[in-house]
Coordinates of C-alpha atoms and ligand atoms in Angstrom, one line a residue:
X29 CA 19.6 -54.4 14.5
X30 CA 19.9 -52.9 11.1
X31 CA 16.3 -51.3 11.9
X32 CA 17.8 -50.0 14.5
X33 CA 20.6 -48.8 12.7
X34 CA 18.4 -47.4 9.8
X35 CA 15.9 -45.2 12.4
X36 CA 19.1 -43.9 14.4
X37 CA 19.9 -42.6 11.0
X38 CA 16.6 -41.2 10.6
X39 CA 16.6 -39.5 13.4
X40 CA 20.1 -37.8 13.3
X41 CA 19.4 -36.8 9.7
X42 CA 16.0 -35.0 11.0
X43 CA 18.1 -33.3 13.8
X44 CA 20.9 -32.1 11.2
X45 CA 17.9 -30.7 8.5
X46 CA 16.1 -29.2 12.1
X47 CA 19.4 -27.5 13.1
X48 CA 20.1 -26.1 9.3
X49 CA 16.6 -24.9 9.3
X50 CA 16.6 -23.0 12.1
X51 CA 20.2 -21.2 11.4
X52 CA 19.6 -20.8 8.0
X53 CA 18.4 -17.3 7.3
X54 CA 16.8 -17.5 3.2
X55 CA 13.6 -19.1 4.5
X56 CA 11.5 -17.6 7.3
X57 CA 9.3 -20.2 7.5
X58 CA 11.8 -23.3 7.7
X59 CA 13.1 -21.1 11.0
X60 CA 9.9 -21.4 12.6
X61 CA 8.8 -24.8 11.3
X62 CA 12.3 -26.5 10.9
X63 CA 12.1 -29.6 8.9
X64 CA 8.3 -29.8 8.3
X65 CA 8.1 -26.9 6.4
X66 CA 10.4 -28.4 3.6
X67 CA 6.8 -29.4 2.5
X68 CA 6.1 -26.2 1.3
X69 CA 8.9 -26.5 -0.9
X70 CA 8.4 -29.9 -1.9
X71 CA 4.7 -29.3 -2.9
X72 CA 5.8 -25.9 -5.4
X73 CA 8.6 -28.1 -6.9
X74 CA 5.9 -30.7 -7.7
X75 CA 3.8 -28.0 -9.3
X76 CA 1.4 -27.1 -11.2
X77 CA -0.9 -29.8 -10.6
X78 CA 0.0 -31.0 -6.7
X79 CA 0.1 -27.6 -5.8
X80 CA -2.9 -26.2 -7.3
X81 CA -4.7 -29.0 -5.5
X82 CA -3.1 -28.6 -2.3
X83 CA -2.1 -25.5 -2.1
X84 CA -3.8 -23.2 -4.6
X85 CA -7.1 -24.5 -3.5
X86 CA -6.7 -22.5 0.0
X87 CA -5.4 -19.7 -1.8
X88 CA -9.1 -19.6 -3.2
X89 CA -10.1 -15.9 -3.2
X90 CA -6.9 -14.8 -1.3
X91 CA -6.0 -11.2 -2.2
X92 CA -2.8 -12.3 -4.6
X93 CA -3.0 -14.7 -7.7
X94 CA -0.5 -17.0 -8.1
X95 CA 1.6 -15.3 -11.2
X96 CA 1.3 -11.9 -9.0
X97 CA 2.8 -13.7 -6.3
X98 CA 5.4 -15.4 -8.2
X99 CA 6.2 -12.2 -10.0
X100 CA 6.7 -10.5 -6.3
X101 CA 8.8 -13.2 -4.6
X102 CA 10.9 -13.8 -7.8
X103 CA 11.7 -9.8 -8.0
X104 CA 12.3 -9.7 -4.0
X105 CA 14.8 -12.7 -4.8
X106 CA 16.6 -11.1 -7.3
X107 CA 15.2 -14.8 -9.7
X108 CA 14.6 -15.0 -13.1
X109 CA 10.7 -14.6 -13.2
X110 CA 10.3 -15.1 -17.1
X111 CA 7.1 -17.8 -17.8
X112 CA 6.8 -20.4 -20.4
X113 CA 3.8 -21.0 -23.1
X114 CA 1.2 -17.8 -23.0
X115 CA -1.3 -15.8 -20.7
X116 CA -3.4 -17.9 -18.3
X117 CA -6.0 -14.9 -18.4
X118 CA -9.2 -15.4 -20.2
X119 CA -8.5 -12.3 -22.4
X120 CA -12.3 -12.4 -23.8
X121 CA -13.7 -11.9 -20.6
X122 CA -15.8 -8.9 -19.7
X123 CA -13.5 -6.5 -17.4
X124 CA -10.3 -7.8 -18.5
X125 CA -8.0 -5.1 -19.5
X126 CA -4.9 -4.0 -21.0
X127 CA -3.1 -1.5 -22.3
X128 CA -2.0 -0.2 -25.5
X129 CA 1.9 -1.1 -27.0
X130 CA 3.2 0.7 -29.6
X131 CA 4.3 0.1 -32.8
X132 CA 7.5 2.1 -32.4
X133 CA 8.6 1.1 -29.1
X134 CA 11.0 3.9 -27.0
X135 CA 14.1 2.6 -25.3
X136 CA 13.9 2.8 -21.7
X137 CA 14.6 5.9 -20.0
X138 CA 18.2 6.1 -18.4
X139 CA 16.8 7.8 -15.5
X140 CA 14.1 6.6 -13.8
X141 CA 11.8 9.6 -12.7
X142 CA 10.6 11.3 -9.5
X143 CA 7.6 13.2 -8.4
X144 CA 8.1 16.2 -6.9
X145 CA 5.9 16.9 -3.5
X146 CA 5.4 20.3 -2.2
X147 CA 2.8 22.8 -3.2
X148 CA 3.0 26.7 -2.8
X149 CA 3.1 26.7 0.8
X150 CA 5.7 24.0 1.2
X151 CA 9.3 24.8 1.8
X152 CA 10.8 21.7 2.0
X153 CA 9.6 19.5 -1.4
X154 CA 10.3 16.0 -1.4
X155 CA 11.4 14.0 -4.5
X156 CA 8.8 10.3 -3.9
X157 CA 9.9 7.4 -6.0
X158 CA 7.2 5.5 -7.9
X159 CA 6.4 3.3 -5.5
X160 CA 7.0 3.0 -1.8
X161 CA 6.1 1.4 1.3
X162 CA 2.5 2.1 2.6
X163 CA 1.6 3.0 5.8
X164 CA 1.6 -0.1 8.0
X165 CA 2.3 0.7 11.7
X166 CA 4.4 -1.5 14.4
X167 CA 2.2 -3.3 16.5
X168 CA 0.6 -4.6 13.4
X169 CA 3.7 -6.0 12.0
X170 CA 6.8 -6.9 14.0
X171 CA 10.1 -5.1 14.9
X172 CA 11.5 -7.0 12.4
X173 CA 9.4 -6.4 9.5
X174 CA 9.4 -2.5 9.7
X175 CA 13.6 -3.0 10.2
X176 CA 13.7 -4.5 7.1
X177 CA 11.0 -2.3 5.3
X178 CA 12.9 1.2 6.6
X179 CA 16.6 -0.1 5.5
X180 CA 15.1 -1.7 2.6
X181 CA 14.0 1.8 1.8
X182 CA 17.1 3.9 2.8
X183 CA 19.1 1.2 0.3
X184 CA 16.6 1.7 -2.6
X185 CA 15.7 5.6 -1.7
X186 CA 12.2 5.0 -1.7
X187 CA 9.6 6.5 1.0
X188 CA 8.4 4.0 4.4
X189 CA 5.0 5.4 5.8
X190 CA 5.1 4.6 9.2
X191 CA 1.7 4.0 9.7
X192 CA -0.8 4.9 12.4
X193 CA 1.8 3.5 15.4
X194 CA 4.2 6.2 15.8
X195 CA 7.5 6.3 15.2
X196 CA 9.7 3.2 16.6
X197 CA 13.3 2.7 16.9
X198 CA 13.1 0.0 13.9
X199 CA 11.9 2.7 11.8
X200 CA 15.2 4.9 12.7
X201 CA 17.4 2.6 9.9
X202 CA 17.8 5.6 6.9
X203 CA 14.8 5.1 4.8
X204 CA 12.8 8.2 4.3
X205 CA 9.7 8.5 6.5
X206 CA 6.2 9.4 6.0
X207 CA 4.8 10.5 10.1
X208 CA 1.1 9.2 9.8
X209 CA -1.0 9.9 12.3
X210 CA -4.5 8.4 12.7
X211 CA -7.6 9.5 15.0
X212 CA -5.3 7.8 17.8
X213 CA -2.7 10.5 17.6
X214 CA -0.5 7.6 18.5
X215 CA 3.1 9.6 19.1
X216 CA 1.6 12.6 19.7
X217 CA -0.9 12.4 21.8
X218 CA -2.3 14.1 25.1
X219 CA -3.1 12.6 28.7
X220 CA -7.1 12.5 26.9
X221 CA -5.7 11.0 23.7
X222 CA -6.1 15.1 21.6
X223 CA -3.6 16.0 19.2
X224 CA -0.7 17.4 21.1
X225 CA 0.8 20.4 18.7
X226 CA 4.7 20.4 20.6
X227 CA 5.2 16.9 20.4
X228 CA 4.1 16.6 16.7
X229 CA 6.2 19.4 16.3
X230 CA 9.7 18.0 18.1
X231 CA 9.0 15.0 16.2
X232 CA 8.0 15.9 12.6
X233 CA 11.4 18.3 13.0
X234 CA 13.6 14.6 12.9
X235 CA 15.4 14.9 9.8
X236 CA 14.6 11.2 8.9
X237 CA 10.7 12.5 8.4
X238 CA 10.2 13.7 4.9
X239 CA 6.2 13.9 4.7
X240 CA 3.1 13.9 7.5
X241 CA 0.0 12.4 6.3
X242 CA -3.2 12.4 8.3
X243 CA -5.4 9.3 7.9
X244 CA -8.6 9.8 7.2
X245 CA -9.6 6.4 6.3
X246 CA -8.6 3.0 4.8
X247 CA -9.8 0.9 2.1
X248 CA -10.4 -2.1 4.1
X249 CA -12.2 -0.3 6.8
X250 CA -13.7 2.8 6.3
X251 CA -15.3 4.7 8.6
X252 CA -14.3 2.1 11.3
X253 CA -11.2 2.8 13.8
X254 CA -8.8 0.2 15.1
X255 CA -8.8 -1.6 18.8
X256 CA -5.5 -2.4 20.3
X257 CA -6.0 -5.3 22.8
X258 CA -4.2 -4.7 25.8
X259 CA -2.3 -7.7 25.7
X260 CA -0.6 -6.4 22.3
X261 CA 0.4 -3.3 24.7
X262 CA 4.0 -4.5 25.5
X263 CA 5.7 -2.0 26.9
X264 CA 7.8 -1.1 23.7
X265 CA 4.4 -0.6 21.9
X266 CA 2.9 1.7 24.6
X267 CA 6.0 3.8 24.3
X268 CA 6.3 4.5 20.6
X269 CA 1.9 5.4 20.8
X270 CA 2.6 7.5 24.0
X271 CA 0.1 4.7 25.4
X272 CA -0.4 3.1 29.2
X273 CA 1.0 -0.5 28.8
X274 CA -1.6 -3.5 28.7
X275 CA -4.9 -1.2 28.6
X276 CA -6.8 -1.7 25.6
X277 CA -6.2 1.7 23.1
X278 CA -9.1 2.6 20.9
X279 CA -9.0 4.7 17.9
X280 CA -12.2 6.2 16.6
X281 CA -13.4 6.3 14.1
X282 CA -13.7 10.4 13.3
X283 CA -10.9 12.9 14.2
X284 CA -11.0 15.2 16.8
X285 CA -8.9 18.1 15.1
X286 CA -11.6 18.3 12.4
X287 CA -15.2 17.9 11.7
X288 CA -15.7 19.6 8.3
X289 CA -14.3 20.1 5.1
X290 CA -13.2 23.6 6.0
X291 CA -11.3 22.7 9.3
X292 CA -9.1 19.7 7.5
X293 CA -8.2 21.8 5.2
X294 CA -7.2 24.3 7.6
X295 CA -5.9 21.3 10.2
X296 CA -3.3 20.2 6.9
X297 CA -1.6 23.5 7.3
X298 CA -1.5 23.6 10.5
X299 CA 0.3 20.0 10.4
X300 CA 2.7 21.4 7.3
X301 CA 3.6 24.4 9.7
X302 CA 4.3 22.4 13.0
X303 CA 6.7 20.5 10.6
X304 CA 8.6 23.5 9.3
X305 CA 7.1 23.8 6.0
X306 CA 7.7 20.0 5.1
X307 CA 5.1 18.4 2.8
X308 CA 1.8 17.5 4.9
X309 CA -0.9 15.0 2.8
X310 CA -4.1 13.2 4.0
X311 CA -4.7 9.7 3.0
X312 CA -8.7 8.2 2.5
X313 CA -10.7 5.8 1.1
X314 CA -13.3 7.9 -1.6
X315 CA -17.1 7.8 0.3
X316 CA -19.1 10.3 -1.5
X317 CA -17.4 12.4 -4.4
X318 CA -20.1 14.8 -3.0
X319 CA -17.4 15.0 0.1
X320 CA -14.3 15.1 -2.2
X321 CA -16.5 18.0 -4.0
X322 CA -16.6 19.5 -0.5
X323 CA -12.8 19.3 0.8
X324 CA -12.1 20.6 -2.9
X325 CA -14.3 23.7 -2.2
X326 CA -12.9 24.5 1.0
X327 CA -9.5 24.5 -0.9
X328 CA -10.7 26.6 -3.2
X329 CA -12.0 28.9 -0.3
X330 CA -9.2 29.2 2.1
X331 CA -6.6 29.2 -0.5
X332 CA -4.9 26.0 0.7
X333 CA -4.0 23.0 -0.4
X334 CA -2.4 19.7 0.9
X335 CA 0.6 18.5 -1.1
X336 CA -0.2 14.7 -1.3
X337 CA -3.4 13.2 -1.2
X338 CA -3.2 9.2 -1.0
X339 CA -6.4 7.2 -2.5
X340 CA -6.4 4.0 -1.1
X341 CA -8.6 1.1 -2.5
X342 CA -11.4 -0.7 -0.9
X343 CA -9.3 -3.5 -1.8
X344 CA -6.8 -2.5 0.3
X345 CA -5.4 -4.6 3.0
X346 CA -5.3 -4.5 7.0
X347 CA -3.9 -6.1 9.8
X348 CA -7.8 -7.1 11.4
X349 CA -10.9 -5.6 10.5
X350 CA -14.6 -6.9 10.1
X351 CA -15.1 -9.1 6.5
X352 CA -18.4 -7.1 5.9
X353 CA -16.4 -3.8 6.0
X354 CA -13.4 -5.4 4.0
X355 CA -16.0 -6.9 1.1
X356 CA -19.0 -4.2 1.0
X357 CA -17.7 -0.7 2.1
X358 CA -15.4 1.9 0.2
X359 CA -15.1 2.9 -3.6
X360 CA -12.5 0.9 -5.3
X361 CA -9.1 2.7 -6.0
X362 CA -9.8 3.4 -10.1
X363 CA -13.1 5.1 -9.1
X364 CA -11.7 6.7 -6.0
X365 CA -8.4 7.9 -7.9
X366 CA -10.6 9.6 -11.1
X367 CA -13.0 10.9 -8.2
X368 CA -9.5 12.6 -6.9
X369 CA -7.8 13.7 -9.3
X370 CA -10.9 14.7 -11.6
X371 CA -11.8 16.5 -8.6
X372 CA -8.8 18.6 -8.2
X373 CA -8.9 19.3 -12.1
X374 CA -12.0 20.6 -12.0
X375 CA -11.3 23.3 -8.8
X376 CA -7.6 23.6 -11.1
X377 CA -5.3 22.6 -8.2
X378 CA -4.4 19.7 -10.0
X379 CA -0.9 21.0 -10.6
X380 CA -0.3 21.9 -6.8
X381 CA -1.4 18.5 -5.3
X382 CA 0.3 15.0 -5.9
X383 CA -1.8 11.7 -6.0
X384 CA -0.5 8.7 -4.5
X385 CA -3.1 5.4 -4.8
X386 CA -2.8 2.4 -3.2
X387 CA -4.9 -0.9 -3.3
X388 CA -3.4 -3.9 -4.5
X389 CA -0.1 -2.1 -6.5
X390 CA 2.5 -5.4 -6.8
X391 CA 3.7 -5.0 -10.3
X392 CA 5.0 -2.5 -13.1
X393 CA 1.7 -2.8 -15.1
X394 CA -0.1 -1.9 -12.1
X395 CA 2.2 1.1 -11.0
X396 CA 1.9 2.5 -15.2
X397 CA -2.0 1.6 -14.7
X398 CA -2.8 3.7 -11.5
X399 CA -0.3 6.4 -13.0
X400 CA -2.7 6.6 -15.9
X401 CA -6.2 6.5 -14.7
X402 CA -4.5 10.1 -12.3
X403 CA -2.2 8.9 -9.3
X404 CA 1.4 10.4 -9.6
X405 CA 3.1 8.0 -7.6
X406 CA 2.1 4.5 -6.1
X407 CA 2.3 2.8 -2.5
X408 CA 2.5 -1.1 -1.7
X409 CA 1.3 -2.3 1.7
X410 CA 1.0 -6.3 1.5
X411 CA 3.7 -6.9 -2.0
X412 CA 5.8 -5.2 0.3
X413 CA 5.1 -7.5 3.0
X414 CA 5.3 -10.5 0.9
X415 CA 8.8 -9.5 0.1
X416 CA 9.6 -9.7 3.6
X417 CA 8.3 -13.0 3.9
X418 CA 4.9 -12.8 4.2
X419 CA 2.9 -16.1 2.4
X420 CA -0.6 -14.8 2.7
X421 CA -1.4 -17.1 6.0
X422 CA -3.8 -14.0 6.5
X423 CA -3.1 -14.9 10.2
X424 CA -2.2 -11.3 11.3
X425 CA -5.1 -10.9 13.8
X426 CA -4.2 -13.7 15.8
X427 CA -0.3 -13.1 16.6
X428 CA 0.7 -16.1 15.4
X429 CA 2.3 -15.4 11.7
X430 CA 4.3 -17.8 10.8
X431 CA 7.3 -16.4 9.0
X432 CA 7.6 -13.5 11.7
X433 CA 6.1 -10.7 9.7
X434 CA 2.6 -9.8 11.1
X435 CA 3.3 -10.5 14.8
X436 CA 4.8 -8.9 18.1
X437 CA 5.7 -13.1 19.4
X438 CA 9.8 -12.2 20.0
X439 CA 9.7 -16.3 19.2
X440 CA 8.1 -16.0 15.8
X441 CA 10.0 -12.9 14.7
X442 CA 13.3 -14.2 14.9
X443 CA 12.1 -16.1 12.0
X444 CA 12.6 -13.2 9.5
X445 CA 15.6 -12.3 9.1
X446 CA 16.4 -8.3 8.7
X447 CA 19.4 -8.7 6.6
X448 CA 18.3 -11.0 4.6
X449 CA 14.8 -9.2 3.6
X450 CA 16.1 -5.7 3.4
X451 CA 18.2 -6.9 0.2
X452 CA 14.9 -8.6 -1.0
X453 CA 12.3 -5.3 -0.2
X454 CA 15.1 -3.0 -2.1
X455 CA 15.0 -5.6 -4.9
X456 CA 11.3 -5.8 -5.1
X457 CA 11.0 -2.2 -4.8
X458 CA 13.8 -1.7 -7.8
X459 CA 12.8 -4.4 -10.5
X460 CA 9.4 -3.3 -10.0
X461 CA 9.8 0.1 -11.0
X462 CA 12.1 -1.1 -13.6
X463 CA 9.3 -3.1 -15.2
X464 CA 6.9 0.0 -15.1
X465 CA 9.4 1.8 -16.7
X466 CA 9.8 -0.7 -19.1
X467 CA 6.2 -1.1 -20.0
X468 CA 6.1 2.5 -20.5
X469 CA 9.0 2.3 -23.3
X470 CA 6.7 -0.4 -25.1
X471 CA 4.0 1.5 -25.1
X472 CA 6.2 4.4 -27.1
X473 CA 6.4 6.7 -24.6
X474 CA 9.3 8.3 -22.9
X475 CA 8.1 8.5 -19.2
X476 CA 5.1 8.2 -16.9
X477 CA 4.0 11.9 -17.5
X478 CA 2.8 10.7 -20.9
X479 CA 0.3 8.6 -19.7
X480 CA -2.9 9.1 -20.8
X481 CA -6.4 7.4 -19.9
X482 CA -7.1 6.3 -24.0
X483 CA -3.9 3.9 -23.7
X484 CA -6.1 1.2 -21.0
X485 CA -8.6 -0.6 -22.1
X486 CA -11.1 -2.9 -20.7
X487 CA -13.9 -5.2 -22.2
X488 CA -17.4 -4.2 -21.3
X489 CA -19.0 -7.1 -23.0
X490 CA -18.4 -10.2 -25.6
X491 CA -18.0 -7.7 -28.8
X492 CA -16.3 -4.5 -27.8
X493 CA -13.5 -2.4 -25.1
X494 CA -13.5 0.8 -24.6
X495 CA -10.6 2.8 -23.3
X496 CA -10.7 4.9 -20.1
X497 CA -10.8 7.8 -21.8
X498 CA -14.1 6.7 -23.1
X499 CA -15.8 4.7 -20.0
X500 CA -15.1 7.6 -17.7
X501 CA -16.0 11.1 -17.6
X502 CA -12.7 13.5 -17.5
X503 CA -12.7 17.2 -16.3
X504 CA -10.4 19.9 -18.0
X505 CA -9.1 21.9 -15.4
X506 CA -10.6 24.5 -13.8
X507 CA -14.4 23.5 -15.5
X508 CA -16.3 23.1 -12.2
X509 CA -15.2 26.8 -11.7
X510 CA -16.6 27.9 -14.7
X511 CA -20.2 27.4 -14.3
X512 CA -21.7 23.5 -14.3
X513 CA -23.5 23.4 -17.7
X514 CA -20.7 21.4 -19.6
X515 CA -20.3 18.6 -17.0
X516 CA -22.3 15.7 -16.4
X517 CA -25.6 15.7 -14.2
X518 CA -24.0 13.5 -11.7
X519 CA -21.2 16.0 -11.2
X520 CA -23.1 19.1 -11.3
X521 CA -25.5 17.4 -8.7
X522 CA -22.8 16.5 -6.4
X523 CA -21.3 20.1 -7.5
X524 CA -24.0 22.7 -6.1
X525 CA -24.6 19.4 -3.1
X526 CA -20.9 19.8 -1.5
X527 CA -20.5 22.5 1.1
X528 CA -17.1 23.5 2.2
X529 CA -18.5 23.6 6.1
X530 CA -20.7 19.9 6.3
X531 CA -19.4 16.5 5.2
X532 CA -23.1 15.3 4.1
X533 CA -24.0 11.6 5.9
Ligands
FMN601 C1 -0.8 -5.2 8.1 C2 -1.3 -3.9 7.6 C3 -1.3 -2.8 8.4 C4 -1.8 -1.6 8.0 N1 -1.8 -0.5 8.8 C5 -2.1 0.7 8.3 C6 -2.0 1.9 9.0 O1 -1.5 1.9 10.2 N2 -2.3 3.1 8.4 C7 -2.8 3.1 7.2 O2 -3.1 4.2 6.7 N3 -3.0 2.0 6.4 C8 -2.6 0.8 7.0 N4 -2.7 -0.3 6.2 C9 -3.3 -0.1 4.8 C10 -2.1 0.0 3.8 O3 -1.3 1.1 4.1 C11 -2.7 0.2 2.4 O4 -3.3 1.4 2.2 C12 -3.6 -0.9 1.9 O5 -3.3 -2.2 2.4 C13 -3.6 -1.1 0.4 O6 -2.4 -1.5 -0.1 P1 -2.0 -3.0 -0.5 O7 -3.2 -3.4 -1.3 O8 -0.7 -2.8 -1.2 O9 -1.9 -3.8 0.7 C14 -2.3 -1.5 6.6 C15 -2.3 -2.6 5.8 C16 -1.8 -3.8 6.3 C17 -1.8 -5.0 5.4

């Protein structure tokens, strides 16, 4: 009888936890696994050693460390995320890096600074934070997630690229937008899936669009396009892409408005004037610098430049694509970034293009880090999605994310909670600038602009480091114009190889 008692209690206990879990709005993952899921919880309280075993172990080579993902949740929580003890980093080991404090530290800028976006030919400049959302597009992640990403924005007055999607009605919250289209066209996009001028134009003409950016390529896939299966196609999707509901969409992998240097070039204006004048960028993954050398020429040439160009990493992230072309293909972002922006020095339109990078950005040092080795400004794909819930269950292919983020399952979505993780992507966003500008007081300097590549430094073996300044070879601006005989071979080869009219295979 007592048994009986003791189980009856059980049981209504369970029901009362499974009822609190699934109203309760802090923890997406207790809404979608009530009571079970506590042992998430219960295996970080019991850390380090429980969890390393049972959870770090399957973390093993997942994109984000554990300190770099305690640092983003515990910012996106608004917790204290001070550590105990010392660094955990082997700092004698060859590639590990860090940059240079000074003796005199400045006090932290009042204002935290902007970066202006607009070239010559732009005539509506936009002021981009330090670090914003990257471009992920609904269909990859849910309603939800992009709600809470765009109002997360609008309350911290950071940029949201849309992504490749279109335009949804979860992006119309306030936050800033960045239009990116992709070799889909998706939003503006004839009946044979072309370009279609008039509806990029009505829609870049939205006031809530601040920037278009055509993608070129992405770190984790480059040179590969993206396949929509048709069962993704609800008919919400296939309304935002301008799409037929459940037939399979395919982007390809090259554009159709462009197929050499010359004509993107040319194509970027032609995207900056549909959108009255407002800032118009491309974003890539760095193949060749022989190519960069190339789209640099035809600048050069036609007297045009884009306003924004956005590096992104081959360690960038994705919502599915192939493990060989996430592992083996792309340059990584601090090659691609000094390929840029070294680029653009040497042709001297430094000054009239802005550098945004991407590729694993999560904390302050890595924002002051990308700022220094050339990018003016920095965007976050997967931190960001991690502040919206997202525990690295790298399930996003599948439809089946667990905390709601990376799905279009209405069932799982509910899970994340808008409210809730708008307060937590402004936060991130905030404290993560903060600490960027912080590190840039210790290092003595008074904002980002002072950055300089002598102030990183890495080890390249057991007895020395060598700062960027040294490891990598720096153009002054306007040297490629003035004749090749001061540069490096490998420049001046890839120099006299780039044509402004052939992107070389
Ligand atoms: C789920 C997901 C969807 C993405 N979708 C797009 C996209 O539509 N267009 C694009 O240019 N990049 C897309 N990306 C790439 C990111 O914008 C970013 O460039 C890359 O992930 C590097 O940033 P991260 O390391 O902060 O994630 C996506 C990334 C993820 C994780």
């Amino acid at each position: 009888m007592v048994l009986l008692f003791v189980l009856l209690g059980i049981v209504v206990l369970l029901i009362a936890v499974g009822i609190h879990d699934v109203i309760q709005k802090k923890h997406s993952i207790l809404r979608n696994y009530p009571v079970i899921g506590h042992l998430r919880f219960l295996l970080e309280k019991i850390r380090p050693e429980l969890q390393q075993y049972f959870i770090e172990r399957n973390y093993d080579g997942r994109p984000y460390d554990r300190d770099t993902r305690s640092t983003i949740y515990s910012r996106a929580k608004g917790t204290n995320e001070e550590q105990p003890f010392g660094t955990e980093r082997d700092v004698n080991e060859v590639g590990y890096e860090y940059l240079v404090h000074s003796t005199a530290p400045k006090p932290v800028a009042e204002q935290v600074p902007r970066v202006r976006i607009g070239g010559p030919d732009c005539t509506a400049p936009y002021e981009m934070a330090l670090l914003n959302v990257s471009a992920m597009s609904f269909g990859a992640i849910s309603a939800n997630a992009i709600e809470a990403l765009n109002r997360g924005a609008a309350r911290g007055g950071f940029a949201h690229d849309t992504g490749e999607g279109g335009i949804s009605e979860y992006h119309r919250n306030g936050g800033d937008l960045v239009w990116e289209i992709g070799s889909g066209y998706f939003g503006t996009r004839d009946a044979d899936g072309g370009f279609d001028p008039d509806q990029f134009r009505d829609k870049a003409a939205d006031d809530q669009v601040k920037l278009v950016s055509l993608k070129l390529s992405q770190g984790a896939k480059p040179g590969l396009g993206g396949v929509l299966p048709g069962a993704k196609v609800t008919p919400e999707i296939a309304a935002v892409r301008g799409v037929p509901v459940g037939k399979k969409v395919v982007s390809p992998p090259y554009h159709q408005v462009f197929s050499t240097p010359r004509e993107l070039v040319l194509f970027i204006a032609r995207m900056r004037e549909l959108a009255g004048g407002k800032p118009a960028g491309f974003k890539l993954c760095v193949g060749s610098r022989t190519d960069v050398l190339a789209i640099c020429k035809a600048m050069v040439a036609e007297g045009i430049t884009p306003d924004f160009i956005v590096v992104d990493g081959a360690e960038g992230g994705t919502g599915a694509a192939p493990q060989e072309y996430e592992d083996h293909i792309g340059t990584p972002l601090t090659e691609g970034l000094l390929t840029v922006h070294n680029a653009l020095t040497g042709v001297g339109l430094r000054d009239r293009v802005k550098i945004g990078a991407s590729g694993k950005v999560a904390t302050g040092v890595d924002v002051v880090k990308r700022i220094l080795q050339g990018a003016d400004y920095t965007n976050a794909a997967r931190a960001m999605m991690m502040a919206t819930g997202c525990i690295q269950a790298q399930t996003c292919h599948t439809n089946t994310c667990p905390v709601g983020v990376a799905t279009q399952d209405p069932r799982r979505m509910r899970a994340l909670d808008v409210a809730d993780k708008t307060h937590r992507v402004a936060n991130y966003q905030r404290e993560t600038v903060e600490s960027a500008m912080q590190v840039i007081a210790s290092m003595g300097l008074e904002g980002p602009e002072q950055l300089e590549p002598r102030m990183l430094l890495r080890r390249v073996d057991h007895a020395r480091t060598e700062s960027y300044a040294d490891l990598f070879e720096h153009l002054a601006p306007g040297q490629l114009l003035g004749g090749i005989h001061d540069v490096s071979k490998a420049w001046a080869r890839d120099w006299v190889q780039a044509d402004p009219d052939v992107f070389r295979p």
